[in-house]
Coordinates of C-alpha atoms (C1' of nucleotides) in Angstrom, one line a residue:
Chain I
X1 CA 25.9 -9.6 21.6
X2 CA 24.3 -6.5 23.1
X3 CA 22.1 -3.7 22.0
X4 CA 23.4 -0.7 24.2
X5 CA 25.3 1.8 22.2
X6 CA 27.5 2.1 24.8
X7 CA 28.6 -1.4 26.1
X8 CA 31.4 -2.3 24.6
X9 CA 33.3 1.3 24.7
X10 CA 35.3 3.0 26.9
X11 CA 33.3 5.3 29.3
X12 CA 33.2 8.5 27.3
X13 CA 35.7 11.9 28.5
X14 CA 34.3 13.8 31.4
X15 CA 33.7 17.0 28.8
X16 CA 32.2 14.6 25.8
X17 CA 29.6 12.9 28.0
X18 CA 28.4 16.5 29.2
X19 CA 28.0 17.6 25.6
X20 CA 26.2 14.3 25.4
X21 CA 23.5 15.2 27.6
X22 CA 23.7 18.4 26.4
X23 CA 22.6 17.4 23.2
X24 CA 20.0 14.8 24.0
X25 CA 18.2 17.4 26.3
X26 CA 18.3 20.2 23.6
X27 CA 16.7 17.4 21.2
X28 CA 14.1 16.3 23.4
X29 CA 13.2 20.4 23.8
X30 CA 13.2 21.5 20.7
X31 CA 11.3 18.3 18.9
X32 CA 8.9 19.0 21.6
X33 CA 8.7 22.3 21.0
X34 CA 8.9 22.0 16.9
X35 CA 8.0 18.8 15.7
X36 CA 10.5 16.8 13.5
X37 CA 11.5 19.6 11.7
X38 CA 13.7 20.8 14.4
X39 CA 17.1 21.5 12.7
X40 CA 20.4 19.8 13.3
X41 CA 22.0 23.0 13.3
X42 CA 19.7 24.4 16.0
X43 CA 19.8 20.9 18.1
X44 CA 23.2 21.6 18.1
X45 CA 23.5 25.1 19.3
X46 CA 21.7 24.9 21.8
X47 CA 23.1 22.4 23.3
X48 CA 26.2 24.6 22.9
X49 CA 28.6 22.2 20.6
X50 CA 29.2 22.4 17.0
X51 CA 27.3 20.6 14.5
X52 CA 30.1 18.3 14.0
X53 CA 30.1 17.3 17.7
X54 CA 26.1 16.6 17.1
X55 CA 27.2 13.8 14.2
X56 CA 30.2 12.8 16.1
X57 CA 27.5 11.0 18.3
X58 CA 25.0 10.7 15.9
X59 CA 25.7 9.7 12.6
X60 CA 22.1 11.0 11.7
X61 CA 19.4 12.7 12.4
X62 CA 17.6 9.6 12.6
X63 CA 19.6 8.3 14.8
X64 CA 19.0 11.1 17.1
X65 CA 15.2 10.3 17.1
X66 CA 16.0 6.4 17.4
X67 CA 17.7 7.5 20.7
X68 CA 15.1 9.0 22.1
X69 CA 12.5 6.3 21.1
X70 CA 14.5 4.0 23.0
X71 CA 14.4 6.6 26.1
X72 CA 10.5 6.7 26.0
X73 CA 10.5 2.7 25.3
X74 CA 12.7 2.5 28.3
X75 CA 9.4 4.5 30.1
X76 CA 6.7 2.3 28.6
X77 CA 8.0 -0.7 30.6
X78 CA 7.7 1.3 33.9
X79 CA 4.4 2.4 32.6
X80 CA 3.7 -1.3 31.7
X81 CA 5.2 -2.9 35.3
X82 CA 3.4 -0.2 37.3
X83 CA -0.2 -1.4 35.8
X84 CA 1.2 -4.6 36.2
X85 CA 0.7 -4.0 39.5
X86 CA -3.6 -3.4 38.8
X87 CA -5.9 -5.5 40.8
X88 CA -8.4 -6.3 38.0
X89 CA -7.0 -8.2 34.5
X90 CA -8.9 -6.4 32.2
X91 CA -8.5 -3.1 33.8
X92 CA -4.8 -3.2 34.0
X93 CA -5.0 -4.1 30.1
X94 CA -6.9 -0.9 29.1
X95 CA -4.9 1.2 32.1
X96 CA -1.4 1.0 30.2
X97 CA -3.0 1.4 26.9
X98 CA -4.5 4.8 28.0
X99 CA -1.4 5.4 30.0
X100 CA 0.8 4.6 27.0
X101 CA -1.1 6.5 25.1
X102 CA -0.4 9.8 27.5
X103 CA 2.6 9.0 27.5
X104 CA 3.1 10.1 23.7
X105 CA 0.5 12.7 23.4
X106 CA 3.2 15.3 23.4
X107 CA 5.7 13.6 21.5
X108 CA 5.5 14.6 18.0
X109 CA 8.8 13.5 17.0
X110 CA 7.7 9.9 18.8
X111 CA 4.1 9.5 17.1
X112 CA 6.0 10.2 13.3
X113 CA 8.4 7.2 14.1
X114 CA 5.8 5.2 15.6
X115 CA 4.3 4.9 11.9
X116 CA 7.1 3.8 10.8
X117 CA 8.2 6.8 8.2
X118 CA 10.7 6.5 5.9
X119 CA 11.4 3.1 6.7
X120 CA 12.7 4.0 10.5
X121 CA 15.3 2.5 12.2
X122 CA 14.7 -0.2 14.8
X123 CA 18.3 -1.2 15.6
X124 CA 19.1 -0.3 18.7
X125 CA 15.6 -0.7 20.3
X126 CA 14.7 -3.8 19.7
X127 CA 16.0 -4.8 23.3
X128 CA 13.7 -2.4 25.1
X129 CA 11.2 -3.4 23.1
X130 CA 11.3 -6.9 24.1
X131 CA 11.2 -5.9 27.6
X132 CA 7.8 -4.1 27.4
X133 CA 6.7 -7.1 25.1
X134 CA 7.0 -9.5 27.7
X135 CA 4.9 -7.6 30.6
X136 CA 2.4 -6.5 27.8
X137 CA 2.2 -10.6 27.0
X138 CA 1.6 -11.3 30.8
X139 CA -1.0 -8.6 31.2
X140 CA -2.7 -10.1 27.9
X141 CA -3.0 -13.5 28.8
X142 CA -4.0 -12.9 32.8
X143 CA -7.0 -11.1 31.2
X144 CA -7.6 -13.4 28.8
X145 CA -7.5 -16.7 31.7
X146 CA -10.0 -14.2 33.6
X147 CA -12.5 -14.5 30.6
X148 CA -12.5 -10.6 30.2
X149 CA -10.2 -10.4 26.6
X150 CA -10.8 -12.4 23.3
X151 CA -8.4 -15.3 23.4
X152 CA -7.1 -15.0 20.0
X153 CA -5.3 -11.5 21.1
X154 CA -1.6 -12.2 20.8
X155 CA 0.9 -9.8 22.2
X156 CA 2.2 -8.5 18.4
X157 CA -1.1 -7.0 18.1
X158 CA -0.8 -4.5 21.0
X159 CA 2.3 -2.3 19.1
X160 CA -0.5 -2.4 16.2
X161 CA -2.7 -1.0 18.1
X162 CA -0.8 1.3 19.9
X163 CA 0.2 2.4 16.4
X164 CA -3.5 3.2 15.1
X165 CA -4.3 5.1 18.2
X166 CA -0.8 7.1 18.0
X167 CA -1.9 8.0 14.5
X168 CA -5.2 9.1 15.0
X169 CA -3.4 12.2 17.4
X170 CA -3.0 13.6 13.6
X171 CA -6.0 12.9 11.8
X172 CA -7.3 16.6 10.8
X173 CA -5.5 18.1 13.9
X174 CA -8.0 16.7 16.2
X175 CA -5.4 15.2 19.0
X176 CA -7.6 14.4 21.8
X177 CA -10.1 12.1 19.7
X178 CA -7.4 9.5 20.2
X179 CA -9.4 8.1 23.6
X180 CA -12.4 7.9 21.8
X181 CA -10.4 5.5 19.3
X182 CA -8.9 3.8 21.9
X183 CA -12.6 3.1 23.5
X184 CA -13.4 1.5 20.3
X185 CA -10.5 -1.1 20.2
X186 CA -10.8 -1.5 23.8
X187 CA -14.7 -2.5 23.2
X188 CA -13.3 -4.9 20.0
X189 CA -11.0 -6.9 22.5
X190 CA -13.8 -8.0 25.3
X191 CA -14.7 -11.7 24.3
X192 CA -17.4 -12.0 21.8
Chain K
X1 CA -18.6 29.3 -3.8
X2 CA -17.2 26.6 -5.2
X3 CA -14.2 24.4 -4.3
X4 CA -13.6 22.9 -7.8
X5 CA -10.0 24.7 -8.2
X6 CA -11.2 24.9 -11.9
X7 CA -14.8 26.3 -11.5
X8 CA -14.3 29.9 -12.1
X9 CA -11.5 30.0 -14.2
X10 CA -11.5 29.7 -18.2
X11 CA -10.8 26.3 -19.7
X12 CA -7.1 25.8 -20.0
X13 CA -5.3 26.0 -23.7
X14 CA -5.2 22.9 -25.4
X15 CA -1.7 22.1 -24.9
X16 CA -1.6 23.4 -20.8
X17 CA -4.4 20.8 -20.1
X18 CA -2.5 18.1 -22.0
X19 CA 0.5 18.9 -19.9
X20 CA -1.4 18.8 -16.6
X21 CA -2.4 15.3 -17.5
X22 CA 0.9 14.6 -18.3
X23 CA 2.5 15.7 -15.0
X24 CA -0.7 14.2 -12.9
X25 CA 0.1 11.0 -14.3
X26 CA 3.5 10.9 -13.8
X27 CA 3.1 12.2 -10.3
X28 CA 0.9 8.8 -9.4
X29 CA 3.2 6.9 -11.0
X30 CA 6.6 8.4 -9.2
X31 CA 4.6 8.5 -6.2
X32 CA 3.5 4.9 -6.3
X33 CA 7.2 3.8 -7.6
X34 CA 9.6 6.0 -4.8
X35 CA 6.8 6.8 -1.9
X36 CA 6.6 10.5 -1.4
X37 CA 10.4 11.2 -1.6
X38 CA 9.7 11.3 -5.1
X39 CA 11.1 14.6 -6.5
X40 CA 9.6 17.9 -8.1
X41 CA 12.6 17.8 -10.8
X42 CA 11.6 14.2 -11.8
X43 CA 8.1 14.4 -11.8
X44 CA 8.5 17.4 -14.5
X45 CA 10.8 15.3 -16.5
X46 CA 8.8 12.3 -16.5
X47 CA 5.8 14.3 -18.0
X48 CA 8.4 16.0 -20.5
X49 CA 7.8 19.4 -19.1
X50 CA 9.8 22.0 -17.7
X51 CA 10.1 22.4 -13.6
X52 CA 8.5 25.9 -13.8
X53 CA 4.9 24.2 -15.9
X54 CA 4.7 21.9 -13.0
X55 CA 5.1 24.8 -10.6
X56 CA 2.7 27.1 -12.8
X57 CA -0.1 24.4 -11.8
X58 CA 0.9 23.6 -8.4
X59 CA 2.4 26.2 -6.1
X60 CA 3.7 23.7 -3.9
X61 CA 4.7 20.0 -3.7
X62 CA 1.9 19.7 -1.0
X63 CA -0.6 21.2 -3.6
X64 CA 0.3 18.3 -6.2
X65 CA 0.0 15.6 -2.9
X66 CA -3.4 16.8 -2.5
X67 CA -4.8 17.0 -5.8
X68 CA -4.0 13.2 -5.7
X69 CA -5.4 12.8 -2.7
X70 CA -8.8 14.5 -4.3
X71 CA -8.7 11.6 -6.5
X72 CA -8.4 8.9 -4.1
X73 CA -11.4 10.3 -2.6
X74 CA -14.0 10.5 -5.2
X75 CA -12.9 7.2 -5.7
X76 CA -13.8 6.5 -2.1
X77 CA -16.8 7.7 -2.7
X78 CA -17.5 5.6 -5.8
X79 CA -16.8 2.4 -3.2
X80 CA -18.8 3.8 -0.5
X81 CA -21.9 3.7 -3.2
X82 CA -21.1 0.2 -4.4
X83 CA -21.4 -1.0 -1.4
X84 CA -24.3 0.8 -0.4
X85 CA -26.1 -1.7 -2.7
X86 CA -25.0 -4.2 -0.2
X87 CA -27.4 -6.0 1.6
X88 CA -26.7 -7.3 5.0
X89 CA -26.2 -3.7 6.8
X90 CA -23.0 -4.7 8.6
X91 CA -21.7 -6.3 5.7
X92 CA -22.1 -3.4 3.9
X93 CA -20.2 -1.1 6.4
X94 CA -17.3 -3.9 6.9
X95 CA -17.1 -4.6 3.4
X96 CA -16.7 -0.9 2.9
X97 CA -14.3 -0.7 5.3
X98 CA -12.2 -3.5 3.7
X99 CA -12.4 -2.2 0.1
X100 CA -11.2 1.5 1.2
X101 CA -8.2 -0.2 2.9
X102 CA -7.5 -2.1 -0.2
X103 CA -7.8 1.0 -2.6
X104 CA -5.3 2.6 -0.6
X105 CA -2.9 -0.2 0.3
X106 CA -0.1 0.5 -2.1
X107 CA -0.4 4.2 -2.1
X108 CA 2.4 5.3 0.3
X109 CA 1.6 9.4 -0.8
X110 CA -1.9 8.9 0.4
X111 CA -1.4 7.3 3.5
X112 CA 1.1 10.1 4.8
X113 CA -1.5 12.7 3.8
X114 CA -4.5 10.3 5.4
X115 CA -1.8 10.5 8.5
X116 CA -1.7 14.4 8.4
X117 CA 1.5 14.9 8.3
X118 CA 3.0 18.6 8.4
X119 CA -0.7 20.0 8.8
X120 CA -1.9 18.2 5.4
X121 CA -3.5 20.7 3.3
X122 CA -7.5 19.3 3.6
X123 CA -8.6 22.6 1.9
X124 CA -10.1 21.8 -1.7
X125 CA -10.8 18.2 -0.8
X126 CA -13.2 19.0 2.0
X127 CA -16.6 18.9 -0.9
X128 CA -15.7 15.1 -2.3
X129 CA -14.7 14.4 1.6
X130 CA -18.3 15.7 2.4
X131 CA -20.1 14.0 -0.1
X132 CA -18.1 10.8 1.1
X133 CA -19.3 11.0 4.4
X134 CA -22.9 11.7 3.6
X135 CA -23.3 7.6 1.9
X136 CA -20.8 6.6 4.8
X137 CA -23.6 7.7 7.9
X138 CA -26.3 6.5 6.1
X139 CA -24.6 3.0 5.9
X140 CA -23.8 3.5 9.5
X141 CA -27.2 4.4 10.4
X142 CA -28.7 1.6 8.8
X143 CA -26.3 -0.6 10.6
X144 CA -27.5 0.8 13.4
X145 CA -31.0 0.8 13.0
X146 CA -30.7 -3.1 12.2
X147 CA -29.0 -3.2 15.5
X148 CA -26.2 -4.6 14.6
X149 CA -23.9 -1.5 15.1
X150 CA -23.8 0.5 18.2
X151 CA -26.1 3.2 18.3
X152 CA -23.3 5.6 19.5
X153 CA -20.9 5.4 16.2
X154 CA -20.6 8.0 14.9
X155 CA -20.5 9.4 10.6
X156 CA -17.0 11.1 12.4
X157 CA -15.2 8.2 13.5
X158 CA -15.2 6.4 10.2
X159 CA -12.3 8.5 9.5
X160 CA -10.3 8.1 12.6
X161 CA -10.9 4.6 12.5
X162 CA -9.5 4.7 8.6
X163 CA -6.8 6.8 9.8
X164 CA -5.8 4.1 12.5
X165 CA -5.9 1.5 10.1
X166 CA -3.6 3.0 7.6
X167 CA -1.2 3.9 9.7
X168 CA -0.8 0.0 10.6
X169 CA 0.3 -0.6 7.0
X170 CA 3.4 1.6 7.9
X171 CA 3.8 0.0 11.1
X172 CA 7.0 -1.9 11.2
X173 CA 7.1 -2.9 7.5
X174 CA 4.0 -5.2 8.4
X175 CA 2.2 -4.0 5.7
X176 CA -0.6 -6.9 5.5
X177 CA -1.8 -7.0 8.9
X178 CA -3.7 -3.8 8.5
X179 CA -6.6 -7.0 7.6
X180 CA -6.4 -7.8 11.2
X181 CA -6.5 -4.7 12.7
X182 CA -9.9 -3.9 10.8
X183 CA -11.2 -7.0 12.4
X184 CA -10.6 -6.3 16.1
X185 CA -12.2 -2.8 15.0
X186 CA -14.8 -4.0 13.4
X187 CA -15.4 -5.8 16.9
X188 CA -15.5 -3.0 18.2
X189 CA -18.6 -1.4 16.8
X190 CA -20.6 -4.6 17.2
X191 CA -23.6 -4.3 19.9
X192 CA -22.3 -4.7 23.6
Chain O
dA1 C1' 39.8 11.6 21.7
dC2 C1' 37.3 15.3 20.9
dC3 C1' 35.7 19.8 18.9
dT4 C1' 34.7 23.2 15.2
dG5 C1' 32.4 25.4 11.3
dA6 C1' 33.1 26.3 6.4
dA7 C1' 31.8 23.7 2.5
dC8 C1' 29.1 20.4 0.0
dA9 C1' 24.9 17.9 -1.6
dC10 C1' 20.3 17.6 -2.3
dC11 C1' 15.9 19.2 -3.4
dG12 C1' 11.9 22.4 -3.1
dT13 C1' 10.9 26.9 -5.1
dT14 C1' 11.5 31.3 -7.7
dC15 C1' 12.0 34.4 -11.6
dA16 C1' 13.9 36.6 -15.7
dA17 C1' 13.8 35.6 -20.4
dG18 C1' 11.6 33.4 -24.1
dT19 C1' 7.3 31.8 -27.4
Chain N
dA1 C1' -1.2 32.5 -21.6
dC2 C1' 2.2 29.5 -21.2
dC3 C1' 6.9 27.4 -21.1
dT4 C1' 11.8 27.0 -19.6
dG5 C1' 15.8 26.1 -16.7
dA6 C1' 19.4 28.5 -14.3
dA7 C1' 19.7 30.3 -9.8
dC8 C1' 18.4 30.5 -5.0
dA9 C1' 17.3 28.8 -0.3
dC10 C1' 17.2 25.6 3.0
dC11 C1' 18.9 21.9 5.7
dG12 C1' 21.2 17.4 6.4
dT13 C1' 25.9 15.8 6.3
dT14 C1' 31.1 15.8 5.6
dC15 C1' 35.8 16.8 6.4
dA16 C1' 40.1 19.3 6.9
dA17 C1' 42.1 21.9 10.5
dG18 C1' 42.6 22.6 15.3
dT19 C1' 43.0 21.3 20.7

DNA sequence: ACCTGAACACCGTTCAAGT
DNA sequence: ACCTGAACACCGTTCAAGT
């Protein structure tokens, strides 16, 4: 089995996988510029197809987002190998949780399916996400064999965390409290 | 000025109050039964009143969100005096902590307004959200003064922190493990 | 195969008519 | 004053016709 949406197909027509692109660009714009509440109709038109091309590849508009989660999953595990990479165990711990957390400031359309709204849809990401699970686990427990993390942390707990701190970016419009928050949990995951 | 929507208008006739009660309590209860998908049409039929009544008293489906939501905070506040009787001063913030999760566990309505969602309307909440937060920094403060709180918490983070935590009852259908997430914060605000 | 857009479905909101 | 529900508006989704 495999979890690309595209492994077991045919390459897609020269002219389809343009619209394609097309599409996923216009997406990324407009729920940047808009929030979730960017329309399929507009999605679609400018990206320049018909809004039956736009459900051709997407059965849903929830799909749509789903797709683009996994493109900024797909990101986190750079972010996450690149801090990897950080000399000191507890630093490169609290590095990719700040740089995660950059990462997404932008993102409304990200943060609402973070929280998990209307029961969103996981399929299709779950293989991304257990690439960035692994490197988060190794960053955990070389900081927690250094001394400088609480050993009962367990590597589920970091997309919880990640979570809280994604939702606090909307708490009363006050986005940039979110580092504050993130202080906090780092503070809660030193050993006691 | 007053923020009591009710304060300077006369009382309502006998049978307009009764109706508001009616649709109020059908709103919590379709609320708490379908999450906030839970439709204008049905709410009004529920209470056995007409769509336009229900739109008479609320001018928008946000309005009738946030009345609710009024509720849920003077009932906040009635916790955050309980346990202002507590005795141990970080017992009485953590306990405080643990009882507003719990009040607002299985209210899906709530927890997408906490998460401020579409700009959440705060207007006409923002007196029992005051008189909330007066009980909740004076239980912070004598945490603090106890030393058993850092001294730089802040009255203001106790909701980001709430915020955080509710959103982790939405994350990934892991509704329960909002429990842990309280105790890494609660970690957090311990004396380094 | 792929593209199109008119039509449909759903649901929040309005408003003219009624008591 | 208050109540009613048919009608409207908006937007996600479908599908018959076209290349």
């Amino acid at each position: 089995v495999t979890t690309d949406i595209r492994a077991d197909t045919r390459p897609l027509r020269a002219d389809a996988r343009r619209n394609l692109e097309r599409i996923l660009a216009s997406a990324r714009a407009l729920f940047a510029e808009r929030g979730p509440g960017a329309q399929m109709e507009d999605i679609a038109a400018h990206a320049g197809v018909g809004i039956g091309t736009l459900y051709r590849r997407f059965p849903t508009k929830e799909a749509l987002v789903t797709e683009l989660v996994r493109e900024r999953f797909q990101e986190f595990g750079v972010i996450a190998a690149e801090c990897e990479g950080i000399e000191g165990p507890y630093d490169a711990l609290a590095t990719m949780m700040r740089r995660h957390g950059e990462a997404v400031e932008d993102d409304v359309a990200f943060q609402l399916a973070m929280m998990n709204l209307n029961e969103f849809e996981w399929e299709g990401i779950e293989q991304d996400k257990a690439a960035l699970n692994a490197v988060v686990a190794r960053i955990i427990e070389r900081a927690q064999s250094a001394g400088e993390v609480r050993a009962d942390l367990r590597a589920e707990d970091y997309g919880m965390m990640m979570c809280g701190i994604t939702a606090t970016m909307h708490f009363m419009g006050r986005s940039h409290e979110w580092r504050r928050h993130l202080d906090l949990i780092l503070a809660g995951l030193k050993p006691s």
